[in-house]
Tab-separated table of N, CA and C in Angstrom:
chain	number	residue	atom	x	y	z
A	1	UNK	N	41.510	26.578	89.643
A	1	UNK	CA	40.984	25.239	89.533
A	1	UNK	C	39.862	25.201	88.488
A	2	UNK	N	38.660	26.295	88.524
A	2	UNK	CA	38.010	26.257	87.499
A	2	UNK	C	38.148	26.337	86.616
A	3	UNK	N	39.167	27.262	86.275
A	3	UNK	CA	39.557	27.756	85.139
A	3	UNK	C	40.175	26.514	84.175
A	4	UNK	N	41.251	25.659	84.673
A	4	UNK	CA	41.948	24.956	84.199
A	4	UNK	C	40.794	23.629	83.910
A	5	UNK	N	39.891	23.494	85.033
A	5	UNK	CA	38.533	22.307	84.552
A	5	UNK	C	37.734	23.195	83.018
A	6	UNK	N	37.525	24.497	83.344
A	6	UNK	CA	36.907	24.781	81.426
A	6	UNK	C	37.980	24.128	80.544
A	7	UNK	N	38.927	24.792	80.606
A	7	UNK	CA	40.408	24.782	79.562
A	7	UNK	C	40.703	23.269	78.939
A	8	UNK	N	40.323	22.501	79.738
A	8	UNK	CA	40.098	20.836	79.692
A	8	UNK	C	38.831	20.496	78.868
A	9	UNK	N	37.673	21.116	79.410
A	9	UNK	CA	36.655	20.987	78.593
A	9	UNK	C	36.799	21.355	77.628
A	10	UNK	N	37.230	22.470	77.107
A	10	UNK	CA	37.264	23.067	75.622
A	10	UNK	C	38.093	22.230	74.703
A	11	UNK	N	39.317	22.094	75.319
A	11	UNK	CA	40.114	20.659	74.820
A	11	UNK	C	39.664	19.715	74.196
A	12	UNK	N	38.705	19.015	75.556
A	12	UNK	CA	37.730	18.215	74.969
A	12	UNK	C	37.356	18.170	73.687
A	13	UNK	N	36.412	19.332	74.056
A	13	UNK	CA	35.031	19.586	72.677
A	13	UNK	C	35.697	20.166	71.204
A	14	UNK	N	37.138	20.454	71.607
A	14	UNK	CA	37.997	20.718	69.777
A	14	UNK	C	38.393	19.572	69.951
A	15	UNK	N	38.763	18.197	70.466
A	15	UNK	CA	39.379	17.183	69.888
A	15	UNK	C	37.671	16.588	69.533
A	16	UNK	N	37.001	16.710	70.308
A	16	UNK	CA	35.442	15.731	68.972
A	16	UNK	C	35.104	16.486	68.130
A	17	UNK	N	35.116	18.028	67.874
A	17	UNK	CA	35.270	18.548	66.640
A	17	UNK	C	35.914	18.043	65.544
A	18	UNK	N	37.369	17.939	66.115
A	18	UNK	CA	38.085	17.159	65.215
A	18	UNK	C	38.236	16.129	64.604
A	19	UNK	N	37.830	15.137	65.800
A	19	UNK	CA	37.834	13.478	65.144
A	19	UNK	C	36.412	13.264	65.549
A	20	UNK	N	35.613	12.732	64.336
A	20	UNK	CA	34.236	12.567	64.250
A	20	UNK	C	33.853	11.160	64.946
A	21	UNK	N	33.614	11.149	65.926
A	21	UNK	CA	33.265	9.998	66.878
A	21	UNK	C	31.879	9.161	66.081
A	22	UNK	N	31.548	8.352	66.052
A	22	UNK	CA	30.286	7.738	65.402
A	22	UNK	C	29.397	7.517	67.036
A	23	UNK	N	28.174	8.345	66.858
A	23	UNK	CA	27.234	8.146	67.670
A	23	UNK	C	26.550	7.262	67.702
A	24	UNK	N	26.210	6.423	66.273
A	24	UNK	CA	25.160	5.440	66.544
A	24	UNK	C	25.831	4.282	67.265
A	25	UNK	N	24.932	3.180	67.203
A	25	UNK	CA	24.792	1.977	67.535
A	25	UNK	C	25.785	1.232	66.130
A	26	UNK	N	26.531	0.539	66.327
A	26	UNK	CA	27.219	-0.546	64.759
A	26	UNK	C	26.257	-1.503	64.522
A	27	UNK	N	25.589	-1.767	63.418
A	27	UNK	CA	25.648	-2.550	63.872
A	27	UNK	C	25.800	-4.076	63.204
A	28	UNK	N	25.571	-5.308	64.173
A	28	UNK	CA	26.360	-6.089	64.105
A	28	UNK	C	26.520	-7.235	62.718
A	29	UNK	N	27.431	-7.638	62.768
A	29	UNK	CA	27.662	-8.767	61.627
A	29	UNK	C	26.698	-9.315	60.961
A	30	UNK	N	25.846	-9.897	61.480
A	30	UNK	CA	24.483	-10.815	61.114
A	30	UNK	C	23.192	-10.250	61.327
A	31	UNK	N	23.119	-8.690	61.043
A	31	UNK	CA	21.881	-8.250	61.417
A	31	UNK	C	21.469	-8.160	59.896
A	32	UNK	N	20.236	-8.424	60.100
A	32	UNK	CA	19.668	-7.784	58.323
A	32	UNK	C	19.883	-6.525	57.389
A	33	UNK	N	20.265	-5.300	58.548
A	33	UNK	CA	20.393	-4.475	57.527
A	33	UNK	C	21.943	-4.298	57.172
A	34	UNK	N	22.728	-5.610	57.803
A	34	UNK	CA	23.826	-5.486	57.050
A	34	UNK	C	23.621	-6.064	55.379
A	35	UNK	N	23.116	-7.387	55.605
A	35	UNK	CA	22.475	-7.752	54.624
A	35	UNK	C	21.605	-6.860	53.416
A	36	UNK	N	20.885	-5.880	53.843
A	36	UNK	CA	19.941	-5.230	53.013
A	36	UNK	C	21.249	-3.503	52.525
A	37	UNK	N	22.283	-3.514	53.365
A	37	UNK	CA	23.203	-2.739	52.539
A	37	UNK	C	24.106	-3.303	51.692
A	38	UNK	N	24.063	-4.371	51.680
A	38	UNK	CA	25.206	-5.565	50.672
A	38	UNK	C	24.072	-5.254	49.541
A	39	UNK	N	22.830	-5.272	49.431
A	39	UNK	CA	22.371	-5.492	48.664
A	39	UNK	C	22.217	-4.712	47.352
A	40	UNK	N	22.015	-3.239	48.250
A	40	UNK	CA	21.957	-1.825	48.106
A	40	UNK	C	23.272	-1.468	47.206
A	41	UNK	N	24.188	-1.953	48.280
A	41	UNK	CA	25.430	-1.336	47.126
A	41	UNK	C	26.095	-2.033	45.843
A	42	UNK	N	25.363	-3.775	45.960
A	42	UNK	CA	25.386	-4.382	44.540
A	42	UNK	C	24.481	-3.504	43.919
A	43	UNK	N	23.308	-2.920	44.066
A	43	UNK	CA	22.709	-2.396	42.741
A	43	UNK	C	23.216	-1.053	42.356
A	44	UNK	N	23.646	-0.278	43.900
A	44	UNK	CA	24.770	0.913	43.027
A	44	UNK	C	25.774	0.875	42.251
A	45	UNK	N	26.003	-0.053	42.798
A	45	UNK	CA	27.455	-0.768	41.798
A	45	UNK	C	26.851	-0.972	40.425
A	46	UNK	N	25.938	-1.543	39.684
A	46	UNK	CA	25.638	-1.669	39.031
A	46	UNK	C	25.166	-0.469	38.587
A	47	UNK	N	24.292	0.335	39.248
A	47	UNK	CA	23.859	1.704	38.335
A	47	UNK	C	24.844	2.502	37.689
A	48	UNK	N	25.945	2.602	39.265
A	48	UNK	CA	27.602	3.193	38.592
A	48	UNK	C	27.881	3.058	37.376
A	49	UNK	N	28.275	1.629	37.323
A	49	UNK	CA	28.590	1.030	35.872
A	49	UNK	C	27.551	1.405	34.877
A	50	UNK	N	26.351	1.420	34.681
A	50	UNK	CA	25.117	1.822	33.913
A	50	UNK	C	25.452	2.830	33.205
A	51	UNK	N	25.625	3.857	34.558
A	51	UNK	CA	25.777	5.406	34.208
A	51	UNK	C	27.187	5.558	33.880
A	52	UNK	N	28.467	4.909	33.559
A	52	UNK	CA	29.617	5.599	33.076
A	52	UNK	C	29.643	4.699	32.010
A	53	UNK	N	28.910	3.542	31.621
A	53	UNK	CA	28.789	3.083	30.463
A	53	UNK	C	28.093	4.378	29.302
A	54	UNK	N	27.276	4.724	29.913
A	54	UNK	CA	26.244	5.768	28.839
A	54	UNK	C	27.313	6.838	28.844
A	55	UNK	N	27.778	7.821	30.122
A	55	UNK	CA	28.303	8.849	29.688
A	55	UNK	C	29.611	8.743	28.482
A	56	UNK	N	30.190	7.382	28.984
A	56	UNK	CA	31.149	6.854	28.057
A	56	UNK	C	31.047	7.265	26.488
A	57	UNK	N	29.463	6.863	26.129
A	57	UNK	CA	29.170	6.476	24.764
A	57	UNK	C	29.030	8.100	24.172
A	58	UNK	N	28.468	8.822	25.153
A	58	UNK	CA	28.251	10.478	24.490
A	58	UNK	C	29.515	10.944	24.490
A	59	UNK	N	30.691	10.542	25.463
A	59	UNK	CA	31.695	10.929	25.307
A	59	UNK	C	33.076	10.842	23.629
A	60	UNK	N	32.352	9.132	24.008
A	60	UNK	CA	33.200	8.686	21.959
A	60	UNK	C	32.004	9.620	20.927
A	61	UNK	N	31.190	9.932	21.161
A	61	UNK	CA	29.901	10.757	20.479
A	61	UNK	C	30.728	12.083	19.743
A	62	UNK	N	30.694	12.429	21.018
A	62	UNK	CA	31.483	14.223	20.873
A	62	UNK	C	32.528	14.220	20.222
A	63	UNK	N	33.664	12.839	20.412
A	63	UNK	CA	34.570	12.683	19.909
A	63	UNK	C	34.499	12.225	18.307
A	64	UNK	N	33.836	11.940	17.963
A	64	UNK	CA	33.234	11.151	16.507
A	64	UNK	C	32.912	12.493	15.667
A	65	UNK	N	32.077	13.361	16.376
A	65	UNK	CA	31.421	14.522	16.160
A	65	UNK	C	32.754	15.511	15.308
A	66	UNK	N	33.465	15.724	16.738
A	66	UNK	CA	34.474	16.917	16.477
A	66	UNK	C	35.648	16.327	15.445
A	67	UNK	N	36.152	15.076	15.218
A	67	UNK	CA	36.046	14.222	13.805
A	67	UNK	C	35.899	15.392	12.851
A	68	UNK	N	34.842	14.675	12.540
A	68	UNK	CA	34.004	14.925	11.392
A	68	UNK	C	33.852	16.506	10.648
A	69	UNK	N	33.672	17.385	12.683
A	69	UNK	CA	33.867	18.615	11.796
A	69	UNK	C	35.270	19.316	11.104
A	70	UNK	N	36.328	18.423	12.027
A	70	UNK	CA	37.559	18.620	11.818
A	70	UNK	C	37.892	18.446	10.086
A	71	UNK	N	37.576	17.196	9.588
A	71	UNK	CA	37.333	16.428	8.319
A	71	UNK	C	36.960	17.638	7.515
A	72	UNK	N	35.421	18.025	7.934
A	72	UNK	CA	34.943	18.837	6.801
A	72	UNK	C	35.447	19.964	7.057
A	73	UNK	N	35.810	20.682	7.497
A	73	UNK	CA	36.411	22.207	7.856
A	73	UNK	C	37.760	21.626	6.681
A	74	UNK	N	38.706	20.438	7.152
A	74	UNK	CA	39.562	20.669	6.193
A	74	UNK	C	38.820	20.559	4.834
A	75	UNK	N	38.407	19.774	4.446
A	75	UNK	CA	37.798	19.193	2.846
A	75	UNK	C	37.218	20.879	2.677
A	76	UNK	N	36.625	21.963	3.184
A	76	UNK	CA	35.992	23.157	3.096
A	76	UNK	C	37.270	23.730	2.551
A	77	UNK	N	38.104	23.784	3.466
A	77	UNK	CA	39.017	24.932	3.772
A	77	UNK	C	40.792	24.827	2.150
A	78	UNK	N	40.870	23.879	2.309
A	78	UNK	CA	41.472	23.216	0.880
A	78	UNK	C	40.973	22.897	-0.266
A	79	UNK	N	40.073	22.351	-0.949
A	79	UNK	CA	39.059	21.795	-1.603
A	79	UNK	C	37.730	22.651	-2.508
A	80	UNK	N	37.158	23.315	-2.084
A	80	UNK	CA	35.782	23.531	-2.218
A	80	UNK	C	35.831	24.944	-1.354
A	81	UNK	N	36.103	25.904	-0.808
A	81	UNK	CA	36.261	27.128	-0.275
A	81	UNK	C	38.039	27.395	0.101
A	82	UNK	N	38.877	28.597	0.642
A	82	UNK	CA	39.806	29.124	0.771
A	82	UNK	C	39.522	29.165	2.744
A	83	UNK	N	40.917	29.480	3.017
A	83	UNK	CA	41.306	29.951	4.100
A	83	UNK	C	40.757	30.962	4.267
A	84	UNK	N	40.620	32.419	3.478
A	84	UNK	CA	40.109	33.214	3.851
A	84	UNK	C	38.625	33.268	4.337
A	85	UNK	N	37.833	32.028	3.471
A	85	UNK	CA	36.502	32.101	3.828
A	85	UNK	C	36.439	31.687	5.221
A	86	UNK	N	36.857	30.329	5.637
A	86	UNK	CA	37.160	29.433	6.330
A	86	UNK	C	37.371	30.005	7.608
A	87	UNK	N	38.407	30.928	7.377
A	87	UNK	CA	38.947	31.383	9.103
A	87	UNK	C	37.965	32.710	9.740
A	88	UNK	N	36.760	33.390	8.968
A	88	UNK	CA	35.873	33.384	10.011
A	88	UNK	C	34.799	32.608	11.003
A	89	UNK	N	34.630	31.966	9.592
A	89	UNK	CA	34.204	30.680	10.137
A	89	UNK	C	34.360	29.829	11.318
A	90	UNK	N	35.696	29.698	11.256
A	90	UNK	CA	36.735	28.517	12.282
A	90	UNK	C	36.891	29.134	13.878
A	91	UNK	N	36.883	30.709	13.698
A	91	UNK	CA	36.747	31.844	14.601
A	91	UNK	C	35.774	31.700	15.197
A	92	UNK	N	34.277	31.890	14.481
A	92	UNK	CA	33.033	31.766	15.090
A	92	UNK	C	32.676	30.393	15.897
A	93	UNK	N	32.989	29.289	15.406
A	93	UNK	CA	32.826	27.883	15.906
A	93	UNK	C	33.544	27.799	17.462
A	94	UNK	N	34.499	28.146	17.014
A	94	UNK	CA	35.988	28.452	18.554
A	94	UNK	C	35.381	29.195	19.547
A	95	UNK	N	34.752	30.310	18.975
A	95	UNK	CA	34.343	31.227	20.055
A	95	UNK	C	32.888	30.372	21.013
A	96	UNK	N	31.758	29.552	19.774
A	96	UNK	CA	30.693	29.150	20.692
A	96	UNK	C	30.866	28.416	21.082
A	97	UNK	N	32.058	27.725	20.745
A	97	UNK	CA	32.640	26.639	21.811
A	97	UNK	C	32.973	27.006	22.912
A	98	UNK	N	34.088	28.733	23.273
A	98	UNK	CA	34.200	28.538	24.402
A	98	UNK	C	32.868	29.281	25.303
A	99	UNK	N	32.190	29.529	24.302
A	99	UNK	CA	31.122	29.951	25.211
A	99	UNK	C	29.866	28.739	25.696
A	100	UNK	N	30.309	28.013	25.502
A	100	UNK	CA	29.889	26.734	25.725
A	100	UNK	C	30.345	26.285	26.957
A	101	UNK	N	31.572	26.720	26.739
A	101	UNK	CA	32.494	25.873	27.933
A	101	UNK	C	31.861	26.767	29.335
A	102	UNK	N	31.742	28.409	28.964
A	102	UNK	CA	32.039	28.992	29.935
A	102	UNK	C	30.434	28.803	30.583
A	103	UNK	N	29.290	28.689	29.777
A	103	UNK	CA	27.774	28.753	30.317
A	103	UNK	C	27.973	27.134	31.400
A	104	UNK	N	28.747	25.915	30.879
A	104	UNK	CA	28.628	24.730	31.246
A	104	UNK	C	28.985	25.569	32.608
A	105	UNK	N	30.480	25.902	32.959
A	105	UNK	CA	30.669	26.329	34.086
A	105	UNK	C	29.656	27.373	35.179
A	106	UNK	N	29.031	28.133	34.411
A	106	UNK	CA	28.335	28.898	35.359
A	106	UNK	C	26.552	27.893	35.435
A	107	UNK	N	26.518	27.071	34.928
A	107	UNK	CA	25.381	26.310	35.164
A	107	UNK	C	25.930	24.910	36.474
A	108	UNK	N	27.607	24.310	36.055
A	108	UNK	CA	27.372	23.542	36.965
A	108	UNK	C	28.219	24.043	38.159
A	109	UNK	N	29.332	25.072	38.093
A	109	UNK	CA	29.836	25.114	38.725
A	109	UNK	C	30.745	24.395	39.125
A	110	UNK	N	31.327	23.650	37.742
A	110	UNK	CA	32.755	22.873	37.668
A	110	UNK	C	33.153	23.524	36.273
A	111	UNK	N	34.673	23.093	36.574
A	111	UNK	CA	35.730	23.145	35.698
A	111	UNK	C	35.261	22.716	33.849
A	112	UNK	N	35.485	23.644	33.323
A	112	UNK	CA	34.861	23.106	31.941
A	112	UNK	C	36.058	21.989	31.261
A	113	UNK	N	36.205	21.231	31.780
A	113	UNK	CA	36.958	20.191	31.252
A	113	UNK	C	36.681	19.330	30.925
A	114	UNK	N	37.441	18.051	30.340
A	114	UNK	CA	37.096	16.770	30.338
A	114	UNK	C	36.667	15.939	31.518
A	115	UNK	N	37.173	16.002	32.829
A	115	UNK	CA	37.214	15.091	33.967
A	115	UNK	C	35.541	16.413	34.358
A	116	UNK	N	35.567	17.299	34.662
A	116	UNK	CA	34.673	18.045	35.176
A	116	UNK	C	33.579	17.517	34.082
A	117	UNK	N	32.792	17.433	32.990
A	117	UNK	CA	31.837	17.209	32.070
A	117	UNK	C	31.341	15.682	32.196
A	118	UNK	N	32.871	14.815	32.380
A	118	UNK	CA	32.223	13.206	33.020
A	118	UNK	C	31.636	13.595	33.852
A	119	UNK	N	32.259	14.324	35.025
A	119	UNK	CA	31.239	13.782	36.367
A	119	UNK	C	30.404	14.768	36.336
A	120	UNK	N	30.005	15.775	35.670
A	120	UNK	CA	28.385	16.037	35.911
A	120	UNK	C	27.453	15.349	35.128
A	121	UNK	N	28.094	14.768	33.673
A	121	UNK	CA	27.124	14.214	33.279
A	121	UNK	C	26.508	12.518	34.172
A	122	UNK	N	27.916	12.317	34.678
A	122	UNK	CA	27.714	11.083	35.220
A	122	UNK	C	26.836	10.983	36.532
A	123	UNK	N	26.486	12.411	36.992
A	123	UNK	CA	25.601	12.662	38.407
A	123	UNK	C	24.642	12.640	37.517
A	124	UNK	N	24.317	13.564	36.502
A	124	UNK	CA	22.928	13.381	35.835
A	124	UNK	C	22.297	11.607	35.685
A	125	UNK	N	23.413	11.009	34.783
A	125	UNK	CA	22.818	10.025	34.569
A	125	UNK	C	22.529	8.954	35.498
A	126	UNK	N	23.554	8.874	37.299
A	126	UNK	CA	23.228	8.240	37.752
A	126	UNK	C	21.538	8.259	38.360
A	127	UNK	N	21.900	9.597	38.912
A	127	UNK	CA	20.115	9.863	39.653
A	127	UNK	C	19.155	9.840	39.127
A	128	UNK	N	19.137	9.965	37.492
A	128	UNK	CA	18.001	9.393	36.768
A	128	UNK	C	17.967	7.902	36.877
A	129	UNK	N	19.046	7.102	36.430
A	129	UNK	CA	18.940	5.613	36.839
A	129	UNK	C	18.448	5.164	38.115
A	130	UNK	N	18.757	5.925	39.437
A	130	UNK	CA	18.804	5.792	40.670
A	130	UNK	C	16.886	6.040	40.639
A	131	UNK	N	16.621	6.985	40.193
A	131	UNK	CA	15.185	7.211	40.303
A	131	UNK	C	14.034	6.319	39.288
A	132	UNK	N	14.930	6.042	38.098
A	132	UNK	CA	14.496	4.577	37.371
A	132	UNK	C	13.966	3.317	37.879
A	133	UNK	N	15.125	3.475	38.970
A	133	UNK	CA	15.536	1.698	39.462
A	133	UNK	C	14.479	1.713	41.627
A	134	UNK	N	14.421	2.404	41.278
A	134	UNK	CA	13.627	3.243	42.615
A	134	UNK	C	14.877	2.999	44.357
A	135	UNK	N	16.092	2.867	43.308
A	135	UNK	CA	16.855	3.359	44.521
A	135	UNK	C	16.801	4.116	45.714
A	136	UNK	N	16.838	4.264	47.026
A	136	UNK	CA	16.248	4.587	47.744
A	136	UNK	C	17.702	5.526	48.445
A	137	UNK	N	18.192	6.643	48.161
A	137	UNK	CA	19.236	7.047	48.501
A	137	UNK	C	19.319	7.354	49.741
A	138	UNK	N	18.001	7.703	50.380
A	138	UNK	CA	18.067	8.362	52.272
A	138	UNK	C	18.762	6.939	52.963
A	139	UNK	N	17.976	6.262	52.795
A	139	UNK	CA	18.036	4.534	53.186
A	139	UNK	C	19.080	4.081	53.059
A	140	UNK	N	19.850	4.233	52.390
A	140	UNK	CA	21.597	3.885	52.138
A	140	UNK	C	22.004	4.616	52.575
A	141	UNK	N	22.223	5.976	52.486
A	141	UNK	CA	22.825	6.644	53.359
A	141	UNK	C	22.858	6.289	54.832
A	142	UNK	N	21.567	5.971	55.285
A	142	UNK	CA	20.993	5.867	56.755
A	142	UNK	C	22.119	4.648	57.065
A	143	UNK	N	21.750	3.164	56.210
A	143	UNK	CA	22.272	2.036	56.323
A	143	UNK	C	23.667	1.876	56.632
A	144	UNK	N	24.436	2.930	55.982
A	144	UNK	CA	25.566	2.995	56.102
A	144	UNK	C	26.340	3.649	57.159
A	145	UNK	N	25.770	4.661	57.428
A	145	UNK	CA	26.061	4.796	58.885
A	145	UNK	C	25.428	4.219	59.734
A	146	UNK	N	25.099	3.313	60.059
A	146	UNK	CA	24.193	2.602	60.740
A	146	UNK	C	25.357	1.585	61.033
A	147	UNK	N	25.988	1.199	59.812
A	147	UNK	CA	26.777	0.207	59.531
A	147	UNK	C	28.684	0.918	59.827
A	148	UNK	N	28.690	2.231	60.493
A	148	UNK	CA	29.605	2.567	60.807
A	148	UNK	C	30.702	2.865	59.870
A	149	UNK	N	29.784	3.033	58.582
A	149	UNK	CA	30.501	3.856	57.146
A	149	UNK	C	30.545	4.911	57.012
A	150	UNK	N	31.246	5.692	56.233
A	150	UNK	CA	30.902	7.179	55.984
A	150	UNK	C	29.708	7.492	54.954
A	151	UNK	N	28.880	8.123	55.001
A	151	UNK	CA	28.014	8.409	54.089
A	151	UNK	C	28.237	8.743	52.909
A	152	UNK	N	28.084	8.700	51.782
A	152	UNK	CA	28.351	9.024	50.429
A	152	UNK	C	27.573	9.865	50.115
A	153	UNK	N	28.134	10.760	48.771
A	153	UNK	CA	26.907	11.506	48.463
A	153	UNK	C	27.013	10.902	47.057
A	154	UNK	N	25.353	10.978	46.895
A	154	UNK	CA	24.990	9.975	45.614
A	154	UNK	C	25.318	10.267	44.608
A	155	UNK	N	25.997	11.992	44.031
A	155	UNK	CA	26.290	12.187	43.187
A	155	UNK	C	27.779	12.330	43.264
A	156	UNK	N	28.487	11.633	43.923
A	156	UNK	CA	30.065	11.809	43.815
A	156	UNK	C	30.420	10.704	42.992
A	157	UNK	N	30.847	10.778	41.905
A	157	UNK	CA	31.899	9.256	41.506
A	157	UNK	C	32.724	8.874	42.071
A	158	UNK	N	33.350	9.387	42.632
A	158	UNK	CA	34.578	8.810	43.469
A	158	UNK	C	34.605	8.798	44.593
A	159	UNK	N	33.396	8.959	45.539
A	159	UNK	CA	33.152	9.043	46.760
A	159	UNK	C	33.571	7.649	47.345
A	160	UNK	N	33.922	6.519	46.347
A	160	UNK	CA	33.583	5.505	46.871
A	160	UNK	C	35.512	4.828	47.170
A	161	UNK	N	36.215	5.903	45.808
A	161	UNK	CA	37.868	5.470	46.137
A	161	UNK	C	38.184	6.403	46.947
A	162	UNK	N	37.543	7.087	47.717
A	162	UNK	CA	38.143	7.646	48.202
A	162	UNK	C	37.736	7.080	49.949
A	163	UNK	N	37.091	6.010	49.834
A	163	UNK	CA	36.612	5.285	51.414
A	163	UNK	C	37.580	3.579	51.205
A	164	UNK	N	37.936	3.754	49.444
A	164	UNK	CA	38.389	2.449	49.846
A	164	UNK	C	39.454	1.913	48.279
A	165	UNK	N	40.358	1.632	48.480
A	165	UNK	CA	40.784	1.366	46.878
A	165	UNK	C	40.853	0.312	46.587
A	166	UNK	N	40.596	-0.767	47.241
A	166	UNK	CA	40.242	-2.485	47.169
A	166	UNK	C	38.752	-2.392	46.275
A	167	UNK	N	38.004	-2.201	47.073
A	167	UNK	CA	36.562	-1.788	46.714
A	167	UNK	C	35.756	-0.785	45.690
A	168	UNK	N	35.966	-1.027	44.530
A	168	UNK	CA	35.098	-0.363	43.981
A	168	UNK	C	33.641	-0.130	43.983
A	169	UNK	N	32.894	1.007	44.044
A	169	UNK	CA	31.587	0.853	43.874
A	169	UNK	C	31.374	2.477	42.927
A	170	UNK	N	32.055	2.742	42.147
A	170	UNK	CA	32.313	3.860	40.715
A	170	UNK	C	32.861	3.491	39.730
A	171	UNK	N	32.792	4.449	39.112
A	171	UNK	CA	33.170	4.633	37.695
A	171	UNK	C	35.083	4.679	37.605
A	172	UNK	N	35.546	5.050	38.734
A	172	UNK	CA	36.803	5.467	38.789
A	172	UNK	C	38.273	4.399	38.516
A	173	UNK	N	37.737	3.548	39.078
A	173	UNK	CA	38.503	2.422	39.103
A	173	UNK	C	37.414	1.269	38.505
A	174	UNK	N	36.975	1.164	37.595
A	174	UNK	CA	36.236	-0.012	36.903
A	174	UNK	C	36.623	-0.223	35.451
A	175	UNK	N	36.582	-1.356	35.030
A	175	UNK	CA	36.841	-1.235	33.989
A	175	UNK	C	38.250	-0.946	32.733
């Protein structure tokens, strides 16, 4: 008899392991801090947009950049110097590039890619905006579970399609 009353309990306590029950209070429709999280997440919404507007612009940047060196490496390499000069050259550039790639990775601990370089730069630039704008990130967080949401973390871009795909409040689906 006891045995089978633990065996039940344990049951129990792996199914609320499993499915995360919300402890607080909801709360309700017309309380203010539903109001004061509507408010909250219009201005994230807006910082979002802020911050993938800017990373945007360094992004056509780099792209303008690597252009250009592309341009002059050829005009070098045909023109005004040989292949032979050229391809140590082209070697050395390649290489601090990927050593570029590889320091990015051991500094952020993402993927040295395109999608990995948006979103760290885009965490950089939000939390500087966020700390600009004197965003109050504990407080939203709080609000939102309060409000029987999942918490976000302030530096995810997509934390937000991934609670909702009607709703944007990122970079992911905007625009």
């Amino acid at each position: 008899m006891f045995l089978s009353f633990l065996f039940k309990f344990q049951v129990v306590k792996a199914i609320e392991k499993a499915i995360p029950i919300p402890r607080g209070l909801s709360v309700a429709e017309n309380h203010p801090a539903r109001e004061e999280l509507k408010a909250m997440e219009a201005q994230k919404v807006d910082i979002d947009r802020m911050a993938t507007r800017q990373v945007r612009r360094e992004l056509w940047g780099g792209l303008a950049a690597l252009a250009l060196q592309t341009a002059g490496f050829m005009r070098l390499t045909f023109w005004e110097l040989s292949w032979d000069v050229m391809e140590p050259i082209c070697f050395f550039v390649t290489s601090t590039y990927f050593m570029a790639g590889y320091a990015f990775f051991l500094r952020t601990k993402r993927e040295p890619s395109f999608e990995g370089f948006f979103q760290s730069r885009f965490a950089v630039k939000q939390k500087r905006l966020m700390k600009a704008r004197d965003f109050d990130v504990r407080r939203y967080s709080e609000l939102r579970r309060a409000c029987g949401l999942p918490s976000l973390h302030p530096q995810s871009p997509c934390a937000s399609s991934q609670e909702s795909h009607h709703h944007c409040l990122s970079h992911c689906h905007c625009d």
